[in-house]
Amino acid sequence: MLRSVAFTSLLQGLVVPVGVLLLDWPIAVVLGVFVLEIVAVVCWAVVKIPFAAKRPRNMIDGDDRLLGPLQTKRGSVTFPGPLPPVYPRNVPTLLLTVCFLAPLEVGAAFLVFAFTDPTVTTPVVKQLVLGGAVVFLAEGIETAREYFARGGYRDHSPRSVVLVPFKRLFGVGALLFVAGPLQGAAVSGEVVLGLLVVGKLLYDLRRFQVARDPDARGVFYRLYGSAETEPESVPVEVPPGDPVVCDRPPQTAALLDALGRGVTYTLTSSVLIVYVAAAFFLAFGATAVGLVFLGVVAVVAGVRAVSRYLRYGTVEYRGTTARSSSTTGCSTSHRLDSNGVP
């Protein structure tokens, strides 16, 4: 495990020093590669989220009507092949990350990069493409080895996966903020480059220390990732033997129930304001704008319907004999989580 961590950390940490020493990367390329590294981490975090086996403590109850039913689902979907199970309860975090957090973080990284006022030329773009490809590949190798092959997904919840790119943005963003004013001051480019390379190496060494020694983890881990915030899973007790009765809700009734819940949600929540806005624009002849608002309503209703159906419409109730005196719920397309949930 330690060799694997050292290899992947070394691969990422050497990208910038090698680029500066052997390829004569200017400051603009170094800063751009920092930003592209953040983009790579965000992309691979999106890949990791569906497989995270833990669940944050604040998602156990699932009071939210829109996505709460998915957050409380105990099962996982098993696919053929080497990939671990996919957990439907991670879908809300995945949607939030793809639709909001990822664009926000990538946009913030590029804004900070623009703050440094880089000079972007054709050679710089070519070097950025090379550097970006290398850091993306390095992050992919680390994801494949540590998260999938080594079972790192068992130690993460979707929230702690999302925390990783935010930590990277915080660390790399600090280097970008330092480099910007220094370039405008009476400081030579070689000094700025040296500070950037040394700062990045120190940051990567810190990541290596945290990966090697969990006790070295700091404030970010205590907020999201510790046993208090991401509790260990509790095994689910499944009665032995085959069930004597198997029953599941009729699919027509399950679909109608899900669609009804979707429509009802839009009429009994803040989405009702969108109905009012759509009616206003349609009444004054702005048909296109009104249809856009109705489209938003349809999307929200669809999300609520899918969430409801995946939580209840896919469940199969299995009755055991009186000797085991228990009834368990599982799904023909989902199995009970082998690690369980709190």
mmCIF file of C-alpha atoms in Angstrom:
data_model
loop_
_atom_site.group_PDB
_atom_site.id
_atom_site.type_symbol
_atom_site.label_atom_id
_atom_site.label_comp_id
_atom_site.label_asym_id
_atom_site.label_seq_id
_atom_site.Cartn_x
_atom_site.Cartn_y
_atom_site.Cartn_z
ATOM 1 C CA MET A 1 0.000 0.000 0.000
ATOM 2 C CA LEU A 2 2.775 2.423 0.934
ATOM 3 C CA ARG A 3 4.636 1.721 -2.314
ATOM 4 C CA SER A 4 1.486 2.394 -4.297
ATOM 5 C CA VAL A 5 0.842 5.686 -2.512
ATOM 6 C CA ALA A 6 4.477 6.725 -2.983
ATOM 7 C CA PHE A 7 4.397 5.884 -6.687
ATOM 8 C CA THR A 8 1.230 7.817 -7.467
ATOM 9 C CA SER A 9 2.188 10.812 -5.320
ATOM 10 C CA LEU A 10 5.650 10.908 -6.899
ATOM 11 C CA LEU A 11 4.168 10.740 -10.394
ATOM 12 C CA GLN A 12 1.982 13.782 -9.811
ATOM 13 C CA GLY A 13 4.558 15.693 -7.793
ATOM 14 C CA LEU A 14 7.248 15.478 -10.486
ATOM 15 C CA VAL A 15 5.137 16.888 -13.327
ATOM 16 C CA VAL A 16 5.896 20.552 -12.583
ATOM 17 C CA PRO A 17 9.590 20.171 -11.609
ATOM 18 C CA VAL A 18 10.304 18.090 -14.714
ATOM 19 C CA GLY A 19 8.436 20.580 -16.890
ATOM 20 C CA VAL A 20 10.393 23.518 -15.467
ATOM 21 C CA LEU A 21 13.839 21.887 -15.501
ATOM 22 C CA LEU A 22 13.695 19.894 -18.744
ATOM 23 C CA LEU A 23 11.056 21.639 -20.857
ATOM 24 C CA ASP A 24 11.657 25.246 -19.754
ATOM 25 C CA TRP A 25 8.056 25.841 -18.759
ATOM 26 C CA PRO A 26 7.324 29.523 -18.082
ATOM 27 C CA ILE A 27 5.266 30.732 -15.139
ATOM 28 C CA ALA A 28 2.060 30.795 -17.199
ATOM 29 C CA VAL A 29 2.377 27.075 -17.988
ATOM 30 C CA VAL A 30 3.124 26.146 -14.379
ATOM 31 C CA LEU A 31 0.076 28.064 -13.133
ATOM 32 C CA GLY A 32 -2.056 26.625 -15.924
ATOM 33 C CA VAL A 33 -0.993 23.072 -15.046
ATOM 34 C CA PHE A 34 -1.989 23.766 -11.444
ATOM 35 C CA VAL A 35 -5.477 24.690 -12.651
ATOM 36 C CA LEU A 36 -5.684 21.674 -14.959
ATOM 37 C CA GLU A 37 -4.711 19.463 -12.026
ATOM 38 C CA ILE A 38 -7.735 20.762 -10.146
ATOM 39 C CA VAL A 39 -9.908 20.008 -13.190
ATOM 40 C CA ALA A 40 -8.490 16.464 -13.315
ATOM 41 C CA VAL A 41 -9.190 15.890 -9.619
ATOM 42 C CA VAL A 42 -12.773 17.133 -10.052
ATOM 43 C CA CYS A 43 -13.362 14.833 -13.036
ATOM 44 C CA TRP A 44 -12.056 11.758 -11.239
ATOM 45 C CA ALA A 45 -14.035 12.679 -8.116
ATOM 46 C CA VAL A 46 -17.210 12.496 -10.225
ATOM 47 C CA VAL A 47 -16.144 8.993 -11.287
ATOM 48 C CA LYS A 48 -15.563 7.968 -7.656
ATOM 49 C CA ILE A 49 -18.798 9.235 -6.112
ATOM 50 C CA PRO A 50 -21.194 6.431 -7.211
ATOM 51 C CA PHE A 51 -18.947 3.759 -5.617
ATOM 52 C CA ALA A 52 -18.342 5.359 -2.194
ATOM 53 C CA ALA A 53 -19.500 2.811 0.393
ATOM 54 C CA LYS A 54 -19.940 5.086 3.424
ATOM 55 C CA ARG A 55 -22.759 7.524 4.000
ATOM 56 C CA PRO A 56 -22.469 10.879 5.773
ATOM 57 C CA ARG A 57 -24.296 11.077 9.076
ATOM 58 C CA ASN A 58 -26.420 13.998 7.893
ATOM 59 C CA MET A 59 -27.828 11.840 5.057
ATOM 60 C CA ILE A 60 -29.069 8.963 7.202
ATOM 61 C CA ASP A 61 -32.540 10.327 7.933
ATOM 62 C CA GLY A 62 -33.315 11.603 4.443
ATOM 63 C CA ASP A 63 -36.010 14.125 5.427
ATOM 64 C CA ASP A 64 -35.822 15.901 2.070
ATOM 65 C CA ARG A 65 -38.724 14.816 -0.124
ATOM 66 C CA LEU A 66 -36.918 15.420 -3.394
ATOM 67 C CA LEU A 67 -33.848 13.231 -2.918
ATOM 68 C CA GLY A 68 -34.296 11.911 0.625
ATOM 69 C CA PRO A 69 -35.722 8.545 -0.485
ATOM 70 C CA LEU A 70 -32.536 7.815 -2.429
ATOM 71 C CA GLN A 71 -30.306 8.901 0.443
ATOM 72 C CA THR A 72 -31.952 6.372 2.777
ATOM 73 C CA LYS A 73 -31.713 3.445 0.352
ATOM 74 C CA ARG A 74 -29.615 0.642 1.834
ATOM 75 C CA GLY A 75 -28.870 -1.437 -1.235
ATOM 76 C CA SER A 76 -26.310 -1.313 -3.991
ATOM 77 C CA VAL A 77 -26.305 -2.262 -7.654
ATOM 78 C CA THR A 78 -23.821 -4.923 -8.696
ATOM 79 C CA PHE A 79 -22.585 -4.971 -12.276
ATOM 80 C CA PRO A 80 -20.563 -7.687 -14.007
ATOM 81 C CA GLY A 81 -16.867 -7.012 -14.129
ATOM 82 C CA PRO A 82 -14.185 -5.703 -11.785
ATOM 83 C CA LEU A 83 -15.966 -2.544 -10.625
ATOM 84 C CA PRO A 84 -17.364 -2.420 -7.063
ATOM 85 C CA PRO A 85 -21.093 -1.961 -6.387
ATOM 86 C CA VAL A 86 -22.803 1.344 -7.182
ATOM 87 C CA TYR A 87 -24.891 2.891 -4.402
ATOM 88 C CA PRO A 88 -28.096 4.680 -5.460
ATOM 89 C CA ARG A 89 -27.926 6.746 -2.258
ATOM 90 C CA ASN A 90 -24.915 8.546 -3.778
ATOM 91 C CA VAL A 91 -26.946 9.870 -6.720
ATOM 92 C CA PRO A 92 -28.003 13.112 -4.931
ATOM 93 C CA THR A 93 -24.370 14.012 -4.208
ATOM 94 C CA LEU A 94 -23.434 13.100 -7.775
ATOM 95 C CA LEU A 95 -26.122 15.405 -9.193
ATOM 96 C CA LEU A 96 -25.115 18.231 -6.853
ATOM 97 C CA THR A 97 -21.465 17.834 -7.821
ATOM 98 C CA VAL A 98 -22.017 17.640 -11.576
ATOM 99 C CA CYS A 99 -24.584 20.443 -11.750
ATOM 100 C CA PHE A 100 -23.212 22.872 -9.163
ATOM 101 C CA LEU A 101 -20.028 22.063 -7.225
ATOM 102 C CA ALA A 102 -17.837 20.971 -10.144
ATOM 103 C CA PRO A 103 -18.626 24.003 -12.361
ATOM 104 C CA LEU A 104 -18.210 26.287 -9.345
ATOM 105 C CA GLU A 105 -14.812 24.865 -8.422
ATOM 106 C CA VAL A 106 -13.463 24.744 -11.973
ATOM 107 C CA GLY A 107 -14.706 28.278 -12.602
ATOM 108 C CA ALA A 108 -13.072 29.514 -9.396
ATOM 109 C CA ALA A 109 -9.772 27.888 -10.400
ATOM 110 C CA PHE A 110 -9.791 29.564 -13.818
ATOM 111 C CA LEU A 111 -10.718 32.924 -12.256
ATOM 112 C CA VAL A 112 -7.741 32.689 -9.935
ATOM 113 C CA PHE A 113 -5.586 31.745 -12.933
ATOM 114 C CA ALA A 114 -6.863 34.813 -14.806
ATOM 115 C CA PHE A 115 -6.025 36.914 -11.736
ATOM 116 C CA THR A 116 -2.327 36.158 -12.332
ATOM 117 C CA ASP A 117 -2.628 37.835 -15.772
ATOM 118 C CA PRO A 118 -0.869 35.045 -17.711
ATOM 119 C CA THR A 119 0.569 35.488 -21.174
ATOM 120 C CA VAL A 120 -0.951 32.702 -23.280
ATOM 121 C CA THR A 121 0.693 32.006 -26.625
ATOM 122 C CA THR A 122 0.568 29.052 -29.009
ATOM 123 C CA PRO A 123 3.662 27.377 -27.465
ATOM 124 C CA VAL A 124 2.149 27.907 -24.012
ATOM 125 C CA VAL A 125 -1.091 26.236 -25.098
ATOM 126 C CA LYS A 126 0.821 23.211 -26.433
ATOM 127 C CA GLN A 127 2.733 22.899 -23.188
ATOM 128 C CA LEU A 128 -0.494 23.228 -21.215
ATOM 129 C CA VAL A 129 -2.076 20.410 -23.232
ATOM 130 C CA LEU A 130 0.927 18.192 -22.500
ATOM 131 C CA GLY A 131 1.007 19.044 -18.808
ATOM 132 C CA GLY A 132 -2.753 18.695 -18.448
ATOM 133 C CA ALA A 133 -2.729 15.271 -20.108
ATOM 134 C CA VAL A 134 0.022 14.064 -17.770
ATOM 135 C CA VAL A 135 -1.696 15.233 -14.569
ATOM 136 C CA PHE A 136 -5.026 13.800 -15.748
ATOM 137 C CA LEU A 137 -3.355 10.445 -16.441
ATOM 138 C CA ALA A 138 -1.537 10.512 -13.101
ATOM 139 C CA GLU A 139 -4.761 11.203 -11.228
ATOM 140 C CA GLY A 140 -6.455 8.411 -13.168
ATOM 141 C CA ILE A 141 -3.720 5.952 -12.221
ATOM 142 C CA GLU A 142 -4.063 6.903 -8.567
ATOM 143 C CA THR A 143 -7.839 6.490 -8.763
ATOM 144 C CA ALA A 144 -7.576 3.066 -10.396
ATOM 145 C CA ARG A 145 -4.943 1.767 -7.973
ATOM 146 C CA GLU A 146 -5.986 3.287 -4.665
ATOM 147 C CA TYR A 147 -9.722 3.778 -4.965
ATOM 148 C CA PHE A 148 -10.766 0.761 -7.014
ATOM 149 C CA ALA A 149 -8.043 -1.903 -6.973
ATOM 150 C CA ARG A 150 -6.999 -1.301 -3.334
ATOM 151 C CA GLY A 151 -10.570 -0.851 -2.065
ATOM 152 C CA GLY A 152 -10.312 2.813 -1.118
ATOM 153 C CA TYR A 153 -14.004 3.256 -1.906
ATOM 154 C CA ARG A 154 -14.797 1.427 1.353
ATOM 155 C CA ASP A 155 -13.215 4.277 3.330
ATOM 156 C CA HIS A 156 -15.108 7.081 1.613
ATOM 157 C CA SER A 157 -18.552 8.565 1.526
ATOM 158 C CA PRO A 158 -19.617 10.695 -1.457
ATOM 159 C CA ARG A 159 -19.096 13.782 0.663
ATOM 160 C CA SER A 160 -15.512 12.900 1.602
ATOM 161 C CA VAL A 161 -14.817 12.218 -2.092
ATOM 162 C CA VAL A 162 -16.035 15.724 -2.956
ATOM 163 C CA LEU A 163 -13.817 17.115 -0.191
ATOM 164 C CA VAL A 164 -10.643 16.043 -2.040
ATOM 165 C CA PRO A 165 -10.885 18.534 -4.943
ATOM 166 C CA PHE A 166 -11.841 21.320 -2.544
ATOM 167 C CA LYS A 167 -8.701 20.666 -0.525
ATOM 168 C CA ARG A 168 -6.690 20.703 -3.742
ATOM 169 C CA LEU A 169 -8.304 24.004 -4.751
ATOM 170 C CA PHE A 170 -7.471 25.478 -1.366
ATOM 171 C CA GLY A 171 -3.806 24.434 -1.553
ATOM 172 C CA VAL A 172 -3.145 25.186 -5.205
ATOM 173 C CA GLY A 173 -5.251 28.346 -5.055
ATOM 174 C CA ALA A 174 -2.965 29.665 -2.319
ATOM 175 C CA LEU A 175 0.015 29.232 -4.656
ATOM 176 C CA LEU A 176 -1.818 31.070 -7.426
ATOM 177 C CA PHE A 177 -2.689 33.970 -5.127
ATOM 178 C CA VAL A 178 0.941 34.260 -4.073
ATOM 179 C CA ALA A 179 2.256 34.092 -7.636
ATOM 180 C CA GLY A 180 -0.014 36.847 -8.952
ATOM 181 C CA PRO A 181 1.293 39.761 -6.840
ATOM 182 C CA LEU A 182 4.883 38.501 -7.083
ATOM 183 C CA GLN A 183 4.812 38.701 -10.878
ATOM 184 C CA GLY A 184 3.780 42.333 -10.691
ATOM 185 C CA ALA A 185 6.415 43.158 -8.076
ATOM 186 C CA ALA A 186 10.137 43.548 -8.561
ATOM 187 C CA VAL A 187 10.748 39.806 -8.300
ATOM 188 C CA SER A 188 12.514 37.848 -11.031
ATOM 189 C CA GLY A 189 10.674 35.115 -12.879
ATOM 190 C CA GLU A 190 13.193 32.527 -11.698
ATOM 191 C CA VAL A 191 12.414 33.324 -8.065
ATOM 192 C CA VAL A 192 8.661 33.037 -8.670
ATOM 193 C CA LEU A 193 9.143 29.750 -10.500
ATOM 194 C CA GLY A 194 11.275 28.423 -7.666
ATOM 195 C CA LEU A 195 8.669 29.387 -5.071
ATOM 196 C CA LEU A 196 5.926 27.696 -7.107
ATOM 197 C CA VAL A 197 7.898 24.483 -7.578
ATOM 198 C CA VAL A 198 8.948 24.293 -3.928
ATOM 199 C CA GLY A 199 5.462 25.154 -2.708
ATOM 200 C CA LYS A 200 3.883 22.459 -4.880
ATOM 201 C CA LEU A 201 6.438 19.893 -3.731
ATOM 202 C CA LEU A 202 5.694 20.718 -0.087
ATOM 203 C CA TYR A 203 1.983 20.388 -0.751
ATOM 204 C CA ASP A 204 2.456 16.990 -2.435
ATOM 205 C CA LEU A 205 4.658 15.814 0.444
ATOM 206 C CA ARG A 206 1.887 16.781 2.837
ATOM 207 C CA ARG A 207 -0.592 14.742 0.785
ATOM 208 C CA PHE A 208 1.816 11.805 0.930
ATOM 209 C CA GLN A 209 2.111 12.166 4.711
ATOM 210 C CA VAL A 210 -1.656 12.162 5.132
ATOM 211 C CA ALA A 211 -2.045 9.112 2.893
ATOM 212 C CA ARG A 212 0.632 7.249 4.851
ATOM 213 C CA ASP A 213 -0.400 8.337 8.368
ATOM 214 C CA PRO A 214 -4.146 8.896 9.014
ATOM 215 C CA ASP A 215 -3.297 10.532 12.357
ATOM 216 C CA ALA A 216 -1.717 13.408 10.413
ATOM 217 C CA ARG A 217 -5.005 14.438 8.858
ATOM 218 C CA GLY A 218 -6.057 17.974 9.677
ATOM 219 C CA VAL A 219 -9.131 20.153 9.975
ATOM 220 C CA PHE A 220 -10.661 19.187 6.629
ATOM 221 C CA TYR A 221 -10.687 15.520 7.584
ATOM 222 C CA ARG A 222 -12.275 16.278 10.960
ATOM 223 C CA LEU A 223 -15.054 18.160 9.199
ATOM 224 C CA TYR A 224 -15.717 15.534 6.533
ATOM 225 C CA GLY A 225 -14.148 12.110 6.681
ATOM 226 C CA SER A 226 -13.716 11.213 10.334
ATOM 227 C CA ALA A 227 -15.653 8.475 12.136
ATOM 228 C CA GLU A 228 -17.929 11.147 13.628
ATOM 229 C CA THR A 229 -19.007 12.557 10.275
ATOM 230 C CA GLU A 230 -18.762 9.412 8.100
ATOM 231 C CA PRO A 231 -19.649 6.532 10.481
ATOM 232 C CA GLU A 232 -18.538 2.995 9.844
ATOM 233 C CA SER A 233 -21.102 0.704 8.251
ATOM 234 C CA VAL A 234 -22.980 -1.822 10.358
ATOM 235 C CA PRO A 235 -23.570 -5.270 8.805
ATOM 236 C CA VAL A 236 -27.142 -6.033 7.809
ATOM 237 C CA GLU A 237 -28.476 -9.297 9.200
ATOM 238 C CA VAL A 238 -29.991 -11.480 6.481
ATOM 239 C CA PRO A 239 -31.862 -14.646 7.494
ATOM 240 C CA PRO A 240 -30.258 -17.835 6.186
ATOM 241 C CA GLY A 241 -31.889 -19.993 3.540
ATOM 242 C CA ASP A 242 -34.200 -19.222 0.654
ATOM 243 C CA PRO A 243 -37.350 -17.155 1.291
ATOM 244 C CA VAL A 244 -40.693 -18.932 1.167
ATOM 245 C CA VAL A 245 -42.538 -15.894 -0.191
ATOM 246 C CA CYS A 246 -41.316 -13.263 -2.640
ATOM 247 C CA ASP A 247 -43.479 -10.302 -3.521
ATOM 248 C CA ARG A 248 -42.926 -6.899 -5.082
ATOM 249 C CA PRO A 249 -45.282 -4.015 -5.858
ATOM 250 C CA PRO A 250 -46.973 -4.147 -9.286
ATOM 251 C CA GLN A 251 -44.833 -2.096 -11.626
ATOM 252 C CA THR A 252 -47.777 -0.176 -13.055
ATOM 253 C CA ALA A 253 -48.841 0.884 -9.586
ATOM 254 C CA ALA A 254 -45.237 1.737 -8.661
ATOM 255 C CA LEU A 255 -44.811 3.923 -11.745
ATOM 256 C CA LEU A 256 -48.132 5.687 -11.206
ATOM 257 C CA ASP A 257 -47.240 6.255 -7.566
ATOM 258 C CA ALA A 258 -43.879 7.732 -8.553
ATOM 259 C CA LEU A 259 -45.395 10.025 -11.182
ATOM 260 C CA GLY A 260 -48.086 11.134 -8.749
ATOM 261 C CA ARG A 261 -45.512 11.927 -6.109
ATOM 262 C CA GLY A 262 -43.523 13.908 -8.645
ATOM 263 C CA VAL A 263 -46.473 16.087 -9.630
ATOM 264 C CA THR A 264 -47.630 16.470 -6.040
ATOM 265 C CA TYR A 265 -44.183 17.645 -5.001
ATOM 266 C CA THR A 266 -44.215 20.494 -7.518
ATOM 267 C CA LEU A 267 -47.616 21.616 -6.191
ATOM 268 C CA THR A 268 -46.754 21.444 -2.484
ATOM 269 C CA SER A 269 -43.255 22.924 -2.417
ATOM 270 C CA SER A 270 -41.435 26.088 -3.433
ATOM 271 C CA VAL A 271 -41.604 24.845 -7.050
ATOM 272 C CA LEU A 272 -45.114 26.327 -7.073
ATOM 273 C CA ILE A 273 -43.464 29.721 -7.606
ATOM 274 C CA VAL A 274 -42.117 28.429 -10.922
ATOM 275 C CA TYR A 275 -45.688 27.597 -11.972
ATOM 276 C CA VAL A 276 -46.679 31.191 -11.204
ATOM 277 C CA ALA A 277 -43.758 32.550 -13.237
ATOM 278 C CA ALA A 278 -44.642 30.286 -16.173
ATOM 279 C CA ALA A 279 -48.273 31.407 -16.072
ATOM 280 C CA PHE A 280 -47.192 35.055 -15.975
ATOM 281 C CA PHE A 281 -45.007 34.808 -19.087
ATOM 282 C CA LEU A 282 -47.523 32.705 -20.985
ATOM 283 C CA ALA A 283 -50.281 35.200 -20.180
ATOM 284 C CA PHE A 284 -48.248 38.078 -21.627
ATOM 285 C CA GLY A 285 -47.251 36.229 -24.796
ATOM 286 C CA ALA A 286 -43.699 35.229 -23.837
ATOM 287 C CA THR A 287 -44.387 31.641 -24.793
ATOM 288 C CA ALA A 288 -40.756 30.531 -25.075
ATOM 289 C CA VAL A 289 -39.867 31.822 -21.600
ATOM 290 C CA GLY A 290 -43.012 30.296 -20.137
ATOM 291 C CA LEU A 291 -42.186 26.918 -21.647
ATOM 292 C CA VAL A 292 -38.691 27.104 -20.161
ATOM 293 C CA PHE A 293 -40.181 27.532 -16.695
ATOM 294 C CA LEU A 294 -42.556 24.627 -17.310
ATOM 295 C CA GLY A 295 -39.542 22.588 -18.392
ATOM 296 C CA VAL A 296 -37.908 23.313 -15.043
ATOM 297 C CA VAL A 297 -41.052 22.070 -13.314
ATOM 298 C CA ALA A 298 -40.999 18.901 -15.404
ATOM 299 C CA VAL A 299 -37.341 18.239 -14.529
ATOM 300 C CA VAL A 300 -37.998 18.646 -10.786
ATOM 301 C CA ALA A 301 -41.068 16.415 -11.011
ATOM 302 C CA GLY A 302 -39.042 13.817 -12.893
ATOM 303 C CA VAL A 303 -36.256 13.835 -10.294
ATOM 304 C CA ARG A 304 -38.796 13.381 -7.507
ATOM 305 C CA ALA A 305 -40.528 10.565 -9.415
ATOM 306 C CA VAL A 306 -37.278 8.710 -10.147
ATOM 307 C CA SER A 307 -36.164 9.105 -6.535
ATOM 308 C CA ARG A 308 -39.471 7.674 -5.305
ATOM 309 C CA TYR A 309 -39.459 4.780 -7.766
ATOM 310 C CA LEU A 310 -35.873 3.713 -7.093
ATOM 311 C CA ARG A 311 -36.545 3.751 -3.360
ATOM 312 C CA TYR A 312 -39.829 1.805 -3.325
ATOM 313 C CA GLY A 313 -40.695 0.579 -6.810
ATOM 314 C CA THR A 314 -37.670 -1.724 -7.080
ATOM 315 C CA VAL A 315 -38.103 -3.361 -3.665
ATOM 316 C CA GLU A 316 -38.894 -7.057 -3.341
ATOM 317 C CA TYR A 317 -40.209 -8.277 -0.009
ATOM 318 C CA ARG A 318 -38.973 -11.712 0.972
ATOM 319 C CA GLY A 319 -40.715 -13.644 3.728
ATOM 320 C CA THR A 320 -38.800 -16.320 5.604
ATOM 321 C CA THR A 321 -40.057 -19.174 7.712
ATOM 322 C CA ALA A 322 -41.342 -18.617 11.216
ATOM 323 C CA ARG A 323 -38.120 -20.107 12.580
ATOM 324 C CA SER A 324 -36.131 -17.123 11.364
ATOM 325 C CA SER A 325 -39.098 -14.876 12.300
ATOM 326 C CA SER A 326 -38.069 -11.932 10.165
ATOM 327 C CA THR A 327 -38.908 -10.271 6.899
ATOM 328 C CA THR A 328 -36.252 -8.484 4.980
ATOM 329 C CA GLY A 329 -36.541 -6.009 2.149
ATOM 330 C CA CYS A 330 -34.220 -6.210 -0.802
ATOM 331 C CA SER A 331 -34.429 -5.624 -4.495
ATOM 332 C CA THR A 332 -34.154 -7.921 -7.469
ATOM 333 C CA SER A 333 -31.939 -5.295 -9.065
ATOM 334 C CA HIS A 334 -30.296 -4.287 -5.800
ATOM 335 C CA ARG A 335 -28.730 -6.348 -3.061
ATOM 336 C CA LEU A 336 -28.418 -5.551 0.614
ATOM 337 C CA ASP A 337 -25.205 -3.688 1.269
ATOM 338 C CA SER A 338 -22.646 -6.301 2.278
ATOM 339 C CA ASN A 339 -21.089 -3.738 4.600
ATOM 340 C CA GLY A 340 -24.441 -2.489 5.801
ATOM 341 C CA VAL A 341 -25.274 1.076 6.737
ATOM 342 C CA PRO A 342 -25.788 2.771 10.091
#
